[in-house]
Amino acid sequence: MTPELKGFVLVAVVKTAAVFTFLMLLVAYSTLLERWIASWMQDRIGPNRAGPKGLFQPIADGLKNLLKEEVIPDGANKVFFVIAPAISLMAALIIPLTIPWAAPIPLEFDMTLPVLGRFVHHGATPATVTVLPIGFLWVLAISSVGVYGIALGGWASNNKYSLLGGLRATAQMVSYEVAMGLSVIPVLLLVGNVSFVEIVSVQQQGPFSWLALPLALSAFIFLVSGFAETNRVPFDMPEAESELVAGYHTEYSAMKFSAFMIGEFTGMVTISMMFVTLFLGGWDIPFTHWDEAGGMLQVVATAGVFFVKMLFFLFLFMWIRWTLPRFRYDQLMALGWKIFIPMGLAYILYIAVALWLVDGPLGAASTALRFGLLFLFNIPVLVLVFRVLDRGRLIRGVSVHLPASASRPARAV
Amino acid sequence: MAIGVKVMQRPGREASYMRATLKGMALTFRHLFRRKVTMQYPEERSTETWTLSPRWRGTHRMLTDEQGRSKCVACGLCPQICPANCIKLVPGEDEEGNRYPLIYEIDEFRCVFCGYCQEVCPEEAIHVGVHYENAEYERGRFVYDLERLSAQTHPVSSLWDPTDPRGE
Ligand code: SF4
Ligand code: SF4
């Protein structure tokens, strides 16, 4: 191996280890955060016994889950039963590796280690484990693998509740994947690239260039589809404890159950990271170009900013969870297929036309002007969706509108 | 009788899901900072808004006289009235003709904590107690014998008083 290759491998390994550790810690602590927020919103105190203020709770939970008995039901398909949580965990863990979480790291070293030899590395390293040119296409592809874990787990358990949960998960994730895919196409139209690094660099260009403004409806659809993708309330039909016991992981115990849970929480982290990267400027610090100058301080600051933005969305996930009741299944499917998919398609068309107008006849010279004009184009869409369509049409209420004659007393039985 | 079907008038066209969601979120957010109502149980057993009622009927306690003997005269009224039939009483008599319980056991698992035994006792001997920490490692330990009943120190229940039904 040449010293350059060795340097590259070293950097890659260190980055992978760092991101993985960070993710696992974040996931562990987001379980604690979830329980805290749940209890605070219900006027309770929440976990506060393990360690100071309950901060060791995730460690206690993890240890407990490691030491518990693993139950594999008699009628279960052993092979699939065991690999299902692994699939779902792996698919969830692979995605965040492609997302840039800070400004490029200026890294120069030329060192000789005792046994391994000489390591050389030059130039800035992007602060992401791997720079994938296919960007969010990769994310869309891998996130559909995650559904295999859930569907397989539900089927292999040989339990009707698990199976129903698995089927629901499949239907739901497949349909919302379409909506999610459609909602990122406007990003592609505007940026002209699917790579996360490119998308972030476009959003750095000036104030108000975060894509959440010029592509507001996309951001909304993406966020809601993200909730559905991760099976979080109000879309947690696969678990639906009031109907399905615990859905697809009814039969799972100990660490395998934990694997599903880690998968779910990693999914939340991923969606938050993706939303921040696609629509909220990634690691960009707004109103300044200082963060692009390069340097170690900038790396730390931008990583911090990225973390704060992501944390807000994690909080949003939990906030919504403890606010909204679960949808009915038909509402969920109707929202996906009848609302979001046509809406996403129409929005692609609209943005395409708007972009043509902005770049062509209106001739916007600067990026700021271009994005500003696009935002103006968005206002009528937002008004249409949130003021007109939302009136009892987006989500159907539970009332059955009986004809007048049906309201007379029914016959005695 | 005909069954009337009540048709709920629900908001249809005018209801906005987004607005309702945002309203709900504002509400839950406000609750984040509300005063918490949790009582930290083992450290904190009563607060100014919550204490155990003096009428609480918990596990029993047998009162004793100055010599440390139980006040029970083995009259047999409490096993008689006990609806759960969980009091076991074997009476005995000493040289002076005083009756006392040879065996007095209450099976706290079968007890329904009605408090009749306390109400009926002519000697004010057996009482239900204001007490609720009863965990044991074995089932057998839930049959309280006379010695154990007499050794209890928790306060005894002041039962429901018909002349003061609300406890004022
Ligand atoms: S409280 Fe009621 S059930 Fe319990 S021992 Fe006394 S009389 Fe029996
Ligand atoms: S009613 Fe009182 S005195 Fe009579 S047996 Fe029961 S405890 Fe003893």
PDB file of N, CA and C in Angstrom, chain A residues 40-41 43-45 48-49 220 315-316 319-320 322-324 327 386 390-393 395-396 398-399 402 407 409-410 412, chain B residues 1-5 7 10 12-19 21 24-25 28-29 31-32 34-38 40 42-43:
ATOM      1  N   TRP A  40     -42.606  14.967  30.708  1.00  0.00           N
ATOM      2  CA  TRP A  40     -42.794  16.403  30.950  1.00  0.00           C
ATOM      3  C   TRP A  40     -44.095  16.878  30.340  1.00  0.00           C
ATOM      4  N   MET A  41     -44.414  16.356  29.155  1.00  0.00           N
ATOM      5  CA  MET A  41     -45.650  16.792  28.520  1.00  0.00           C
ATOM      6  C   MET A  41     -46.860  16.271  29.268  1.00  0.00           C
ATOM      7  N   ASP A  43     -46.897  16.206  32.561  1.00  0.00           N
ATOM      8  CA  ASP A  43     -46.718  16.757  33.908  1.00  0.00           C
ATOM      9  C   ASP A  43     -46.100  15.762  34.878  1.00  0.00           C
ATOM     10  N   ARG A  44     -45.291  14.859  34.352  1.00  0.00           N
ATOM     11  CA  ARG A  44     -44.592  13.943  35.240  1.00  0.00           C
ATOM     12  C   ARG A  44     -43.114  14.324  35.269  1.00  0.00           C
ATOM     13  N   ILE A  45     -42.327  13.592  36.065  1.00  0.00           N
ATOM     14  CA  ILE A  45     -40.905  13.906  36.151  1.00  0.00           C
ATOM     15  C   ILE A  45     -40.096  13.067  35.186  1.00  0.00           C
ATOM     16  N   ASN A  48     -35.444   9.455  36.564  1.00  0.00           N
ATOM     17  CA  ASN A  48     -34.491  10.303  37.273  1.00  0.00           C
ATOM     18  C   ASN A  48     -33.722   9.517  38.310  1.00  0.00           C
ATOM     19  N   ARG A  49     -33.726   8.193  38.215  1.00  0.00           N
ATOM     20  CA  ARG A  49     -33.127   7.402  39.277  1.00  0.00           C
ATOM     21  C   ARG A  49     -31.731   6.905  38.921  1.00  0.00           C
ATOM     22  N   PHE A 220     -42.493  20.310   3.480  1.00  0.00           N
ATOM     23  CA  PHE A 220     -43.621  19.802   4.273  1.00  0.00           C
ATOM     24  C   PHE A 220     -43.898  18.338   3.945  1.00  0.00           C
ATOM     25  N   PHE A 315     -36.546  16.594  18.545  1.00  0.00           N
ATOM     26  CA  PHE A 315     -37.533  17.079  19.508  1.00  0.00           C
ATOM     27  C   PHE A 315     -38.908  17.150  18.857  1.00  0.00           C
ATOM     28  N   LEU A 316     -38.932  17.619  17.603  1.00  0.00           N
ATOM     29  CA  LEU A 316     -40.204  17.734  16.899  1.00  0.00           C
ATOM     30  C   LEU A 316     -40.873  16.368  16.780  1.00  0.00           C
ATOM     31  N   TRP A 319     -42.245  15.633  20.123  1.00  0.00           N
ATOM     32  CA  TRP A 319     -43.309  16.597  20.405  1.00  0.00           C
ATOM     33  C   TRP A 319     -44.587  16.146  19.721  1.00  0.00           C
ATOM     34  N   ILE A 320     -44.490  15.841  18.421  1.00  0.00           N
ATOM     35  CA  ILE A 320     -45.657  15.387  17.667  1.00  0.00           C
ATOM     36  C   ILE A 320     -46.180  14.093  18.262  1.00  0.00           C
ATOM     37  N   TRP A 322     -46.276  13.020  21.214  1.00  0.00           N
ATOM     38  CA  TRP A 322     -47.093  13.147  22.416  1.00  0.00           C
ATOM     39  C   TRP A 322     -48.204  14.164  22.238  1.00  0.00           C
ATOM     40  N   THR A 323     -48.426  14.610  21.000  1.00  0.00           N
ATOM     41  CA  THR A 323     -49.515  15.537  20.748  1.00  0.00           C
ATOM     42  C   THR A 323     -50.637  14.877  19.959  1.00  0.00           C
ATOM     43  N   LEU A 324     -50.275  14.185  18.883  1.00  0.00           N
ATOM     44  CA  LEU A 324     -51.295  13.721  17.958  1.00  0.00           C
ATOM     45  C   LEU A 324     -51.718  12.291  18.247  1.00  0.00           C
ATOM     46  N   PHE A 327     -53.461   7.971  13.280  1.00  0.00           N
ATOM     47  CA  PHE A 327     -54.439   7.987  12.197  1.00  0.00           C
ATOM     48  C   PHE A 327     -55.164   6.657  12.110  1.00  0.00           C
ATOM     49  N   PHE A 386     -52.873  25.079   2.751  1.00  0.00           N
ATOM     50  CA  PHE A 386     -53.172  25.165   4.177  1.00  0.00           C
ATOM     51  C   PHE A 386     -54.434  25.949   4.496  1.00  0.00           C
ATOM     52  N   ASP A 390     -56.978  22.242   3.305  1.00  0.00           N
ATOM     53  CA  ASP A 390     -56.920  21.671   4.635  1.00  0.00           C
ATOM     54  C   ASP A 390     -58.273  21.615   5.324  1.00  0.00           C
ATOM     55  N   ARG A 391     -59.251  22.386   4.815  1.00  0.00           N
ATOM     56  CA  ARG A 391     -60.566  22.424   5.484  1.00  0.00           C
ATOM     57  C   ARG A 391     -61.304  21.109   5.319  1.00  0.00           C
ATOM     58  N   GLY A 392     -61.006  20.157   6.172  1.00  0.00           N
ATOM     59  CA  GLY A 392     -61.760  18.913   6.158  1.00  0.00           C
ATOM     60  C   GLY A 392     -61.511  18.051   4.947  1.00  0.00           C
ATOM     61  N   ARG A 393     -60.534  18.412   4.105  1.00  0.00           N
ATOM     62  CA  ARG A 393     -60.308  17.600   2.911  1.00  0.00           C
ATOM     63  C   ARG A 393     -59.026  16.793   2.998  1.00  0.00           C
ATOM     64  N   ILE A 395     -57.430  15.555   5.737  1.00  0.00           N
ATOM     65  CA  ILE A 395     -57.691  14.423   6.602  1.00  0.00           C
ATOM     66  C   ILE A 395     -59.193  14.361   6.795  1.00  0.00           C
ATOM     67  N   ARG A 396     -59.794  13.247   6.427  1.00  0.00           N
ATOM     68  CA  ARG A 396     -61.208  13.084   6.652  1.00  0.00           C
ATOM     69  C   ARG A 396     -61.486  12.851   8.126  1.00  0.00           C
ATOM     70  N   VAL A 398     -63.820  11.579  11.412  1.00  0.00           N
ATOM     71  CA  VAL A 398     -64.377  10.252  11.638  1.00  0.00           C
ATOM     72  C   VAL A 398     -65.887  10.233  11.514  1.00  0.00           C
ATOM     73  N   SER A 399     -66.515  11.400  11.294  1.00  0.00           N
ATOM     74  CA  SER A 399     -67.973  11.407  11.287  1.00  0.00           C
ATOM     75  C   SER A 399     -68.501  10.756  10.014  1.00  0.00           C
ATOM     76  N   LEU A 402     -74.664  10.820   7.808  1.00  0.00           N
ATOM     77  CA  LEU A 402     -75.839  10.049   7.485  1.00  0.00           C
ATOM     78  C   LEU A 402     -76.835  10.933   6.763  1.00  0.00           C
ATOM     79  N   SER A 407     -81.360   9.245  10.473  1.00  0.00           N
ATOM     80  CA  SER A 407     -81.184   9.632  11.857  1.00  0.00           C
ATOM     81  C   SER A 407     -82.413   9.324  12.708  1.00  0.00           C
ATOM     82  N   PRO A 409     -84.924   6.961  14.848  1.00  0.00           N
ATOM     83  CA  PRO A 409     -84.559   5.842  15.711  1.00  0.00           C
ATOM     84  C   PRO A 409     -84.594   4.514  14.975  1.00  0.00           C
ATOM     85  N   ALA A 410     -83.611   3.702  15.234  1.00  0.00           N
ATOM     86  CA  ALA A 410     -83.568   2.397  14.601  1.00  0.00           C
ATOM     87  C   ALA A 410     -84.628   1.496  15.209  1.00  0.00           C
ATOM     88  N   ALA A 412     -86.400  -1.572  17.046  1.00  0.00           N
ATOM     89  CA  ALA A 412     -86.000  -2.357  18.215  1.00  0.00           C
ATOM     90  C   ALA A 412     -85.525  -3.727  17.766  1.00  0.00           C
TER      91      ALA A 412
ATOM     92  N   MET B   1     -88.258  -1.247  23.675  1.00  0.00           N
ATOM     93  CA  MET B   1     -88.013   0.191  23.537  1.00  0.00           C
ATOM     94  C   MET B   1     -87.081   0.444  22.374  1.00  0.00           C
ATOM     95  N   ALA B   2     -87.442   1.397  21.611  1.00  0.00           N
ATOM     96  CA  ALA B   2     -86.593   1.707  20.444  1.00  0.00           C
ATOM     97  C   ALA B   2     -85.277   2.316  20.906  1.00  0.00           C
ATOM     98  N   ILE B   3     -84.239   1.979  20.209  1.00  0.00           N
ATOM     99  CA  ILE B   3     -82.937   2.540  20.537  1.00  0.00           C
ATOM    100  C   ILE B   3     -82.706   3.780  19.679  1.00  0.00           C
ATOM    101  N   GLY B   4     -82.486   4.899  20.331  1.00  0.00           N
ATOM    102  CA  GLY B   4     -82.238   6.125  19.573  1.00  0.00           C
ATOM    103  C   GLY B   4     -80.780   6.176  19.137  1.00  0.00           C
ATOM    104  N   VAL B   5     -80.554   6.520  17.896  1.00  0.00           N
ATOM    105  CA  VAL B   5     -79.176   6.661  17.429  1.00  0.00           C
ATOM    106  C   VAL B   5     -78.796   8.121  17.515  1.00  0.00           C
ATOM    107  N   VAL B   7     -76.667  11.058  16.531  1.00  0.00           N
ATOM    108  CA  VAL B   7     -75.724  11.426  15.477  1.00  0.00           C
ATOM    109  C   VAL B   7     -74.901  12.597  15.972  1.00  0.00           C
ATOM    110  N   ARG B  10     -70.221  16.681  14.042  1.00  0.00           N
ATOM    111  CA  ARG B  10     -68.784  16.924  14.060  1.00  0.00           C
ATOM    112  C   ARG B  10     -68.432  17.976  13.024  1.00  0.00           C
ATOM    113  N   GLY B  12     -66.966  19.342   9.922  1.00  0.00           N
ATOM    114  CA  GLY B  12     -66.517  18.666   8.715  1.00  0.00           C
ATOM    115  C   GLY B  12     -65.671  19.592   7.876  1.00  0.00           C
ATOM    116  N   ARG B  13     -66.352  20.373   7.070  1.00  0.00           N
ATOM    117  CA  ARG B  13     -65.683  21.241   6.132  1.00  0.00           C
ATOM    118  C   ARG B  13     -64.836  22.324   6.803  1.00  0.00           C
ATOM    119  N   GLU B  14     -65.318  22.812   7.941  1.00  0.00           N
ATOM    120  CA  GLU B  14     -64.642  23.979   8.502  1.00  0.00           C
ATOM    121  C   GLU B  14     -63.437  23.616   9.366  1.00  0.00           C
ATOM    122  N   ALA B  15     -63.288  22.309   9.677  1.00  0.00           N
ATOM    123  CA  ALA B  15     -62.180  21.925  10.542  1.00  0.00           C
ATOM    124  C   ALA B  15     -60.883  21.904   9.754  1.00  0.00           C
ATOM    125  N   SER B  16     -59.840  22.425  10.374  1.00  0.00           N
ATOM    126  CA  SER B  16     -58.549  22.426   9.705  1.00  0.00           C
ATOM    127  C   SER B  16     -57.598  21.548  10.493  1.00  0.00           C
ATOM    128  N   TYR B  17     -57.068  20.528   9.843  1.00  0.00           N
ATOM    129  CA  TYR B  17     -56.191  19.609  10.566  1.00  0.00           C
ATOM    130  C   TYR B  17     -54.917  20.299  11.006  1.00  0.00           C
ATOM    131  N   MET B  18     -54.346  21.118  10.116  1.00  0.00           N
ATOM    132  CA  MET B  18     -53.086  21.773  10.461  1.00  0.00           C
ATOM    133  C   MET B  18     -53.269  22.704  11.646  1.00  0.00           C
ATOM    134  N   ARG B  19     -54.353  23.477  11.600  1.00  0.00           N
ATOM    135  CA  ARG B  19     -54.580  24.422  12.703  1.00  0.00           C
ATOM    136  C   ARG B  19     -54.754  23.677  14.012  1.00  0.00           C
ATOM    137  N   THR B  21     -53.618  20.759  14.737  1.00  0.00           N
ATOM    138  CA  THR B  21     -52.333  20.186  15.129  1.00  0.00           C
ATOM    139  C   THR B  21     -51.472  21.227  15.835  1.00  0.00           C
ATOM    140  N   GLY B  24     -52.704  21.914  19.235  1.00  0.00           N
ATOM    141  CA  GLY B  24     -52.347  20.827  20.133  1.00  0.00           C
ATOM    142  C   GLY B  24     -50.892  20.893  20.518  1.00  0.00           C
ATOM    143  N   MET B  25     -50.050  21.224  19.549  1.00  0.00           N
ATOM    144  CA  MET B  25     -48.620  21.288  19.845  1.00  0.00           C
ATOM    145  C   MET B  25     -48.319  22.419  20.822  1.00  0.00           C
ATOM    146  N   THR B  28     -49.210  21.050  24.260  1.00  0.00           N
ATOM    147  CA  THR B  28     -48.241  20.118  24.849  1.00  0.00           C
ATOM    148  C   THR B  28     -46.956  20.847  25.203  1.00  0.00           C
ATOM    149  N   PHE B  29     -46.604  21.846  24.391  1.00  0.00           N
ATOM    150  CA  PHE B  29     -45.375  22.581  24.694  1.00  0.00           C
ATOM    151  C   PHE B  29     -45.510  23.325  26.010  1.00  0.00           C
ATOM    152  N   HIS B  31     -47.178  22.406  28.455  1.00  0.00           N
ATOM    153  CA  HIS B  31     -47.107  21.443  29.549  1.00  0.00           C
ATOM    154  C   HIS B  31     -45.690  21.062  29.914  1.00  0.00           C
ATOM    155  N   LEU B  32     -44.750  21.274  28.987  1.00  0.00           N
ATOM    156  CA  LEU B  32     -43.346  20.948  29.295  1.00  0.00           C
ATOM    157  C   LEU B  32     -42.892  21.675  30.546  1.00  0.00           C
ATOM    158  N   ARG B  34     -44.912  23.032  32.953  1.00  0.00           N
ATOM    159  CA  ARG B  34     -45.833  23.025  34.088  1.00  0.00           C
ATOM    160  C   ARG B  34     -45.171  22.428  35.324  1.00  0.00           C
ATOM    161  N   ARG B  35     -45.748  22.726  36.494  1.00  0.00           N
ATOM    162  CA  ARG B  35     -45.285  22.067  37.707  1.00  0.00           C
ATOM    163  C   ARG B  35     -45.614  20.581  37.608  1.00  0.00           C
ATOM    164  N   LYS B  36     -44.631  19.756  37.959  1.00  0.00           N
ATOM    165  CA  LYS B  36     -44.844  18.322  37.831  1.00  0.00           C
ATOM    166  C   LYS B  36     -45.633  17.812  39.034  1.00  0.00           C
ATOM    167  N   VAL B  37     -46.479  16.836  38.797  1.00  0.00           N
ATOM    168  CA  VAL B  37     -47.325  16.350  39.884  1.00  0.00           C
ATOM    169  C   VAL B  37     -46.792  15.075  40.517  1.00  0.00           C
ATOM    170  N   THR B  38     -45.686  14.567  39.979  1.00  0.00           N
ATOM    171  CA  THR B  38     -45.162  13.297  40.493  1.00  0.00           C
ATOM    172  C   THR B  38     -44.745  13.419  41.952  1.00  0.00           C
ATOM    173  N   GLN B  40     -42.261  11.731  44.635  1.00  0.00           N
ATOM    174  CA  GLN B  40     -41.100  10.844  44.617  1.00  0.00           C
ATOM    175  C   GLN B  40     -41.268   9.833  45.734  1.00  0.00           C
ATOM    176  N   PRO B  42     -40.556   6.751  47.490  1.00  0.00           N
ATOM    177  CA  PRO B  42     -39.977   6.254  48.756  1.00  0.00           C
ATOM    178  C   PRO B  42     -39.477   7.386  49.642  1.00  0.00           C
ATOM    179  N   GLU B  43     -39.056   8.488  49.034  1.00  0.00           N
ATOM    180  CA  GLU B  43     -38.561   9.596  49.858  1.00  0.00           C
ATOM    181  C   GLU B  43     -39.715  10.463  50.361  1.00  0.00           C
TER     182      GLU B  43
END
